[in-house]
JSON list of C-alpha atoms in Angstrom, two decimals:
[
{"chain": "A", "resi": 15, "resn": "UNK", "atom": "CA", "xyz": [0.00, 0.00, 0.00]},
{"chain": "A", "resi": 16, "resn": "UNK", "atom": "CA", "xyz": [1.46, 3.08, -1.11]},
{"chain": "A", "resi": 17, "resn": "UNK", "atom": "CA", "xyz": [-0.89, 5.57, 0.58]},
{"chain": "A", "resi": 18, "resn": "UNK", "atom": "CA", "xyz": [-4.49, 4.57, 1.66]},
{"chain": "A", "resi": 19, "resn": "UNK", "atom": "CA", "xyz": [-5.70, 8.64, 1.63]},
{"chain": "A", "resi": 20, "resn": "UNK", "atom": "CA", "xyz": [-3.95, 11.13, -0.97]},
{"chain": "A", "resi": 21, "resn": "UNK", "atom": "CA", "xyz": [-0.65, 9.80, -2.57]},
{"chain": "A", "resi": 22, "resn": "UNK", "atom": "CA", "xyz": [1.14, 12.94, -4.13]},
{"chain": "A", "resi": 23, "resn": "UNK", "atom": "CA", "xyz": [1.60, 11.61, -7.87]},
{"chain": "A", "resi": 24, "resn": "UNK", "atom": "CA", "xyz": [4.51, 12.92, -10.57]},
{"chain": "A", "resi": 25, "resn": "UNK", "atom": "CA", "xyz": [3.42, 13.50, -13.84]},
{"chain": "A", "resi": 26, "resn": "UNK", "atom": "CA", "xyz": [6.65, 12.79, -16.60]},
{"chain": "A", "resi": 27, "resn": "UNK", "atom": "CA", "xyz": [7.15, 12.42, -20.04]},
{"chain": "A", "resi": 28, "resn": "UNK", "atom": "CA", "xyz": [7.18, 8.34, -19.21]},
{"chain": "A", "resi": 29, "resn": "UNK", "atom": "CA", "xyz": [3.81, 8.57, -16.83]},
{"chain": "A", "resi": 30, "resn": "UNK", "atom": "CA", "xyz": [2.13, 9.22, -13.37]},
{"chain": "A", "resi": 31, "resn": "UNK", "atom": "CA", "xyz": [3.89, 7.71, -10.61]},
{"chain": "A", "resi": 32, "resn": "UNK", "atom": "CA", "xyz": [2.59, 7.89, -6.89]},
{"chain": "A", "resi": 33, "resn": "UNK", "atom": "CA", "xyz": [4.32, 8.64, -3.66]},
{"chain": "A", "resi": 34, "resn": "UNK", "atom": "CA", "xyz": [4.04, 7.57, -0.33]},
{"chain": "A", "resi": 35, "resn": "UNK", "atom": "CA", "xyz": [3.81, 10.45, 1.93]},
{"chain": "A", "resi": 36, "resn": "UNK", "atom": "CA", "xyz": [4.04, 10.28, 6.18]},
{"chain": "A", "resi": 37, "resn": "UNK", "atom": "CA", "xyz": [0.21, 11.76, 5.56]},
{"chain": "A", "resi": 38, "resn": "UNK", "atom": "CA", "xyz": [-1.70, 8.64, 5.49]},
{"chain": "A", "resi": 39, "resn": "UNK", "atom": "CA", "xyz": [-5.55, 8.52, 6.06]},
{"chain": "A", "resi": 40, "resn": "UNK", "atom": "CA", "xyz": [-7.41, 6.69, 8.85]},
{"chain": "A", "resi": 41, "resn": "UNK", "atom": "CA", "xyz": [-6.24, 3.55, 8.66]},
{"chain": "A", "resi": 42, "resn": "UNK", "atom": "CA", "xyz": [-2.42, 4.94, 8.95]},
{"chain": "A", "resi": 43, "resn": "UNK", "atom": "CA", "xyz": [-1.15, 3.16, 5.59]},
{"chain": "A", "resi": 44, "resn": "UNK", "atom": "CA", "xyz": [1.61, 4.59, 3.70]},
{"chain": "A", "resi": 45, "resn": "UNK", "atom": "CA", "xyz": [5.08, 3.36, 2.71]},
{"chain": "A", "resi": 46, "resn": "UNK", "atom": "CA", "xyz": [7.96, 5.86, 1.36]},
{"chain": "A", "resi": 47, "resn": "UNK", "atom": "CA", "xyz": [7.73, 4.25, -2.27]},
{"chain": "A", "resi": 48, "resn": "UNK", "atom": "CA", "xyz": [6.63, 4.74, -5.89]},
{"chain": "A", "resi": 49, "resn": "UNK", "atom": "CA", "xyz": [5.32, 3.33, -8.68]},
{"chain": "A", "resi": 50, "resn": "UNK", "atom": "CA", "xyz": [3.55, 3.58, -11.61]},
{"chain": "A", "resi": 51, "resn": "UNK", "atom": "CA", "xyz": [0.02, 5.00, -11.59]},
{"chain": "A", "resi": 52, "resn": "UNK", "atom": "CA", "xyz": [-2.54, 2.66, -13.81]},
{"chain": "A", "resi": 53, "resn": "UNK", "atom": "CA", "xyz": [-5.11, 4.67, -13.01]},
{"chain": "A", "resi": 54, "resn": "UNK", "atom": "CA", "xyz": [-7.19, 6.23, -10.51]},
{"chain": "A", "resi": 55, "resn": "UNK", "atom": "CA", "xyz": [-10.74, 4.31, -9.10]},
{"chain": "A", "resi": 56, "resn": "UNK", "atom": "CA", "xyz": [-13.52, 6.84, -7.79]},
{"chain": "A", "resi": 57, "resn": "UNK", "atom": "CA", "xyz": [-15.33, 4.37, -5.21]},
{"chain": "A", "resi": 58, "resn": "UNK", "atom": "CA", "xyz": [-18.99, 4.85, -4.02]},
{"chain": "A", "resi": 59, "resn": "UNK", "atom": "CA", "xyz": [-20.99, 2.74, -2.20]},
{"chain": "A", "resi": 60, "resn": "UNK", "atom": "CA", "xyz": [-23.54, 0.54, -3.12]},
{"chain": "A", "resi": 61, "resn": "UNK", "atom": "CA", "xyz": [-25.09, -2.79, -2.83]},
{"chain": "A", "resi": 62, "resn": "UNK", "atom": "CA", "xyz": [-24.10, -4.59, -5.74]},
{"chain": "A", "resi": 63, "resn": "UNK", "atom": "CA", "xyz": [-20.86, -4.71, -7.05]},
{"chain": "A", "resi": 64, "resn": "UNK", "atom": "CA", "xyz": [-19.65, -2.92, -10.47]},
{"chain": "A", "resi": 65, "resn": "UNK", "atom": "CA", "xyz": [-16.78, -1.10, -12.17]},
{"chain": "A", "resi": 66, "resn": "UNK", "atom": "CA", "xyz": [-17.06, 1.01, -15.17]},
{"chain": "A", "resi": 67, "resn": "UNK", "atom": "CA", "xyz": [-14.24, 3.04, -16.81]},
{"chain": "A", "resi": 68, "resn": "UNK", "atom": "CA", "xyz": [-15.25, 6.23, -16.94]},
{"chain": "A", "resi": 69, "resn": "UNK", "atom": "CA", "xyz": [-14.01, 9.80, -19.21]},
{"chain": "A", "resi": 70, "resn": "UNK", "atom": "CA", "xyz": [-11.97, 12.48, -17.75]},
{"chain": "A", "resi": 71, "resn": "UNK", "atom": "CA", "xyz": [-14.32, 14.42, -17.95]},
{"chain": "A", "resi": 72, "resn": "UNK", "atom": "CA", "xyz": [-17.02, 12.62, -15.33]},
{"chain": "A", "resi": 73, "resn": "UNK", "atom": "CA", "xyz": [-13.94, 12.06, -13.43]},
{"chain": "A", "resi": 74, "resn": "UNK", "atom": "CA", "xyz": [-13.00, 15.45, -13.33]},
{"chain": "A", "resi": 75, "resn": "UNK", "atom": "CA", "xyz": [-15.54, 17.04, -10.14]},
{"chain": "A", "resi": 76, "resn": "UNK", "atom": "CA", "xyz": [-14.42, 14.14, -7.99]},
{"chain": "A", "resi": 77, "resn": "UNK", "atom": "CA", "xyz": [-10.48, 14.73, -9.36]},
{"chain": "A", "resi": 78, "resn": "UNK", "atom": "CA", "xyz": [-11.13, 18.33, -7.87]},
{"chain": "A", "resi": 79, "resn": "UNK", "atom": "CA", "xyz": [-12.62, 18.08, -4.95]},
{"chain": "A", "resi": 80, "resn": "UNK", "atom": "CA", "xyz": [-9.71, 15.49, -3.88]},
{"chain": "A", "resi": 81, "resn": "UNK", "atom": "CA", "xyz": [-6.42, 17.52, -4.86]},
{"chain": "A", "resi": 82, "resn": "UNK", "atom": "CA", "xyz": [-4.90, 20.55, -2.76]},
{"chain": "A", "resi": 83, "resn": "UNK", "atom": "CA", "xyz": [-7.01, 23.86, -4.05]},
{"chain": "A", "resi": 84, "resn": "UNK", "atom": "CA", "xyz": [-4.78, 26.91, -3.50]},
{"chain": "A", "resi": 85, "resn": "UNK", "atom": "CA", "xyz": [-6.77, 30.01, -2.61]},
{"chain": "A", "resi": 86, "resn": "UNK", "atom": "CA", "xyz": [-3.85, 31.71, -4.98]},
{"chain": "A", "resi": 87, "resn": "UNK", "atom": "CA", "xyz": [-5.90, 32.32, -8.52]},
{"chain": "A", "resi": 88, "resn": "UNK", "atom": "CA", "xyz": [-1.90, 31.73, -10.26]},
{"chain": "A", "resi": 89, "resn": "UNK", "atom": "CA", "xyz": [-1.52, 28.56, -8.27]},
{"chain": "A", "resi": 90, "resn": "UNK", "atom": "CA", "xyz": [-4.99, 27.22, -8.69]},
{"chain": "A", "resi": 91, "resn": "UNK", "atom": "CA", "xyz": [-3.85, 27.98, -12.35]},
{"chain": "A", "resi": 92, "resn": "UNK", "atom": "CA", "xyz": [-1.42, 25.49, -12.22]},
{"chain": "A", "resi": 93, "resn": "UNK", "atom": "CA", "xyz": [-3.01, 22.81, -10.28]},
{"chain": "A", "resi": 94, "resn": "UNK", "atom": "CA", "xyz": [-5.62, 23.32, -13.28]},
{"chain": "A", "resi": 95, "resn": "UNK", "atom": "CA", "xyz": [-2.69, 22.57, -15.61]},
{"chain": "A", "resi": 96, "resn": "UNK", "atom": "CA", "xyz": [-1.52, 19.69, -13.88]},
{"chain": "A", "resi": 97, "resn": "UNK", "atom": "CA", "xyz": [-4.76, 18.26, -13.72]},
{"chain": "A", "resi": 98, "resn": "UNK", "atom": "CA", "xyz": [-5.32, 18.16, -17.72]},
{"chain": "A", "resi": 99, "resn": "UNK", "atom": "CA", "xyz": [-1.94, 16.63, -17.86]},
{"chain": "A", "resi": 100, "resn": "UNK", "atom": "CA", "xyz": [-3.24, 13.71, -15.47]},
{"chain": "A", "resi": 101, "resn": "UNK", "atom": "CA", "xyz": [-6.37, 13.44, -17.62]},
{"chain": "A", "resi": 102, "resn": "UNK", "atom": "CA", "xyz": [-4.22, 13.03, -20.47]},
{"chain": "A", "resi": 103, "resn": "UNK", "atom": "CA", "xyz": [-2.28, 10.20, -19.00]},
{"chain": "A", "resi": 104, "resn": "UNK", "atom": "CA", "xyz": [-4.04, 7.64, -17.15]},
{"chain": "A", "resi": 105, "resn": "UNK", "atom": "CA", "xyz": [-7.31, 5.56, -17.07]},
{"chain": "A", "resi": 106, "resn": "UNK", "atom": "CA", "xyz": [-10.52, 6.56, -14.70]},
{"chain": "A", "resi": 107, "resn": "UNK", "atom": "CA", "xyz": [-12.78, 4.19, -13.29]},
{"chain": "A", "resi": 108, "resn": "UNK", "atom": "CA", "xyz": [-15.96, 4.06, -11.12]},
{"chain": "A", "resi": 109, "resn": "UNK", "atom": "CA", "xyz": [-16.29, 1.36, -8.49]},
{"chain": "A", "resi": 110, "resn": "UNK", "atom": "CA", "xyz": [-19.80, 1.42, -6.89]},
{"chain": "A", "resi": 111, "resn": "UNK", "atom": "CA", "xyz": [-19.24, -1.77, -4.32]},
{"chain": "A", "resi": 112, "resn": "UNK", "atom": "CA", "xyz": [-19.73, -2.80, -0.83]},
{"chain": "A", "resi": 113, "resn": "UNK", "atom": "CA", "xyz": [-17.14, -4.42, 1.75]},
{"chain": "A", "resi": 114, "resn": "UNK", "atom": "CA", "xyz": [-17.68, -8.11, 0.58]},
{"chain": "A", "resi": 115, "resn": "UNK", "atom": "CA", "xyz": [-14.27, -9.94, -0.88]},
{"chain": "A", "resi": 116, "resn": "UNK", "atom": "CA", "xyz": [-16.70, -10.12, -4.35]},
{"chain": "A", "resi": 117, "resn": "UNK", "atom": "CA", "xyz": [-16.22, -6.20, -4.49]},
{"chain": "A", "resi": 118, "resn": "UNK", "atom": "CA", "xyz": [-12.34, -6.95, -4.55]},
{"chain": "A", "resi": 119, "resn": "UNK", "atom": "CA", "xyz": [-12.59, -9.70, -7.27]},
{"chain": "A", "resi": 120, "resn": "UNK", "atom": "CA", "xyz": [-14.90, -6.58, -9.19]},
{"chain": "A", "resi": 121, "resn": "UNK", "atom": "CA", "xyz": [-12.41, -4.18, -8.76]},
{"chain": "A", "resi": 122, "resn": "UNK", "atom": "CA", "xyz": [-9.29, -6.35, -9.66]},
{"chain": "A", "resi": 123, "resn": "UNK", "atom": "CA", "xyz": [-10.65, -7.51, -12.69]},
{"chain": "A", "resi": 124, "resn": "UNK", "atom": "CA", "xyz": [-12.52, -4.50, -13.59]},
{"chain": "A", "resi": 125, "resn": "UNK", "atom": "CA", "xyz": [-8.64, -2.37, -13.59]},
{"chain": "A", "resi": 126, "resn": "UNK", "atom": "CA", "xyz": [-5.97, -5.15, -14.20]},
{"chain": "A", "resi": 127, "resn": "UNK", "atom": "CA", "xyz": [-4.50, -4.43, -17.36]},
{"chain": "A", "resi": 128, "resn": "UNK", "atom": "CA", "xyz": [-4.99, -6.45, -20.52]}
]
């Protein structure tokens, strides 16, 4: 587990990478590591079990509401930026699931690369 909150993630000319930071969400998980990013999974609850890929675009309100906003209107510029650049570069899903091991199996399959 690389970070089980916010990972801070790199975007290159080879990819997104994420980052293990000492900030770690509630159930203290991080390790100081990378690796490459695959793509990022917007979860929401539900009672069955189902993954979808989803644009960059209908990922894009949840992408915002989950990255540091600086009140700055230059620096907000830039997180803009770097936000189009992470559109441009990975895959988006949406997992609606509940806390059974099937929801797992769902989400696995759903994201593991081809």
């Amino acid at each position: 587990m690389i970070n089980d909150d916010k990972p801070l993630l790199r975007i290159t000319q080879e990819g997104v990478f994420a980052y293990g930071t000492p900030w770690d969400g509630k159930h203290r998980l991080s390790t100081n590591i990378s690796a490459p990013l695959a793509g990022i999974c917007i979860l929401r609850r539900g009672n069955d079990n189902s993954i979808r890929m989803i644009t960059a675009r209908e990922a894009c309100p949840m992408l915002l509401q989950q990255c540091y906003r600086p009140i700055d209107a230059g620096v907000l510029a830039v997180t803009v930026m770097v936000l189009e650049e992470l559109k441009k570069k990975t895959n988006f899903y949406e997992l609606f699931c509940n806390i059974s091991q099937e929801a797992v199996e769902v989400a696995y399959n759903g994201m593991k690369q081809e």
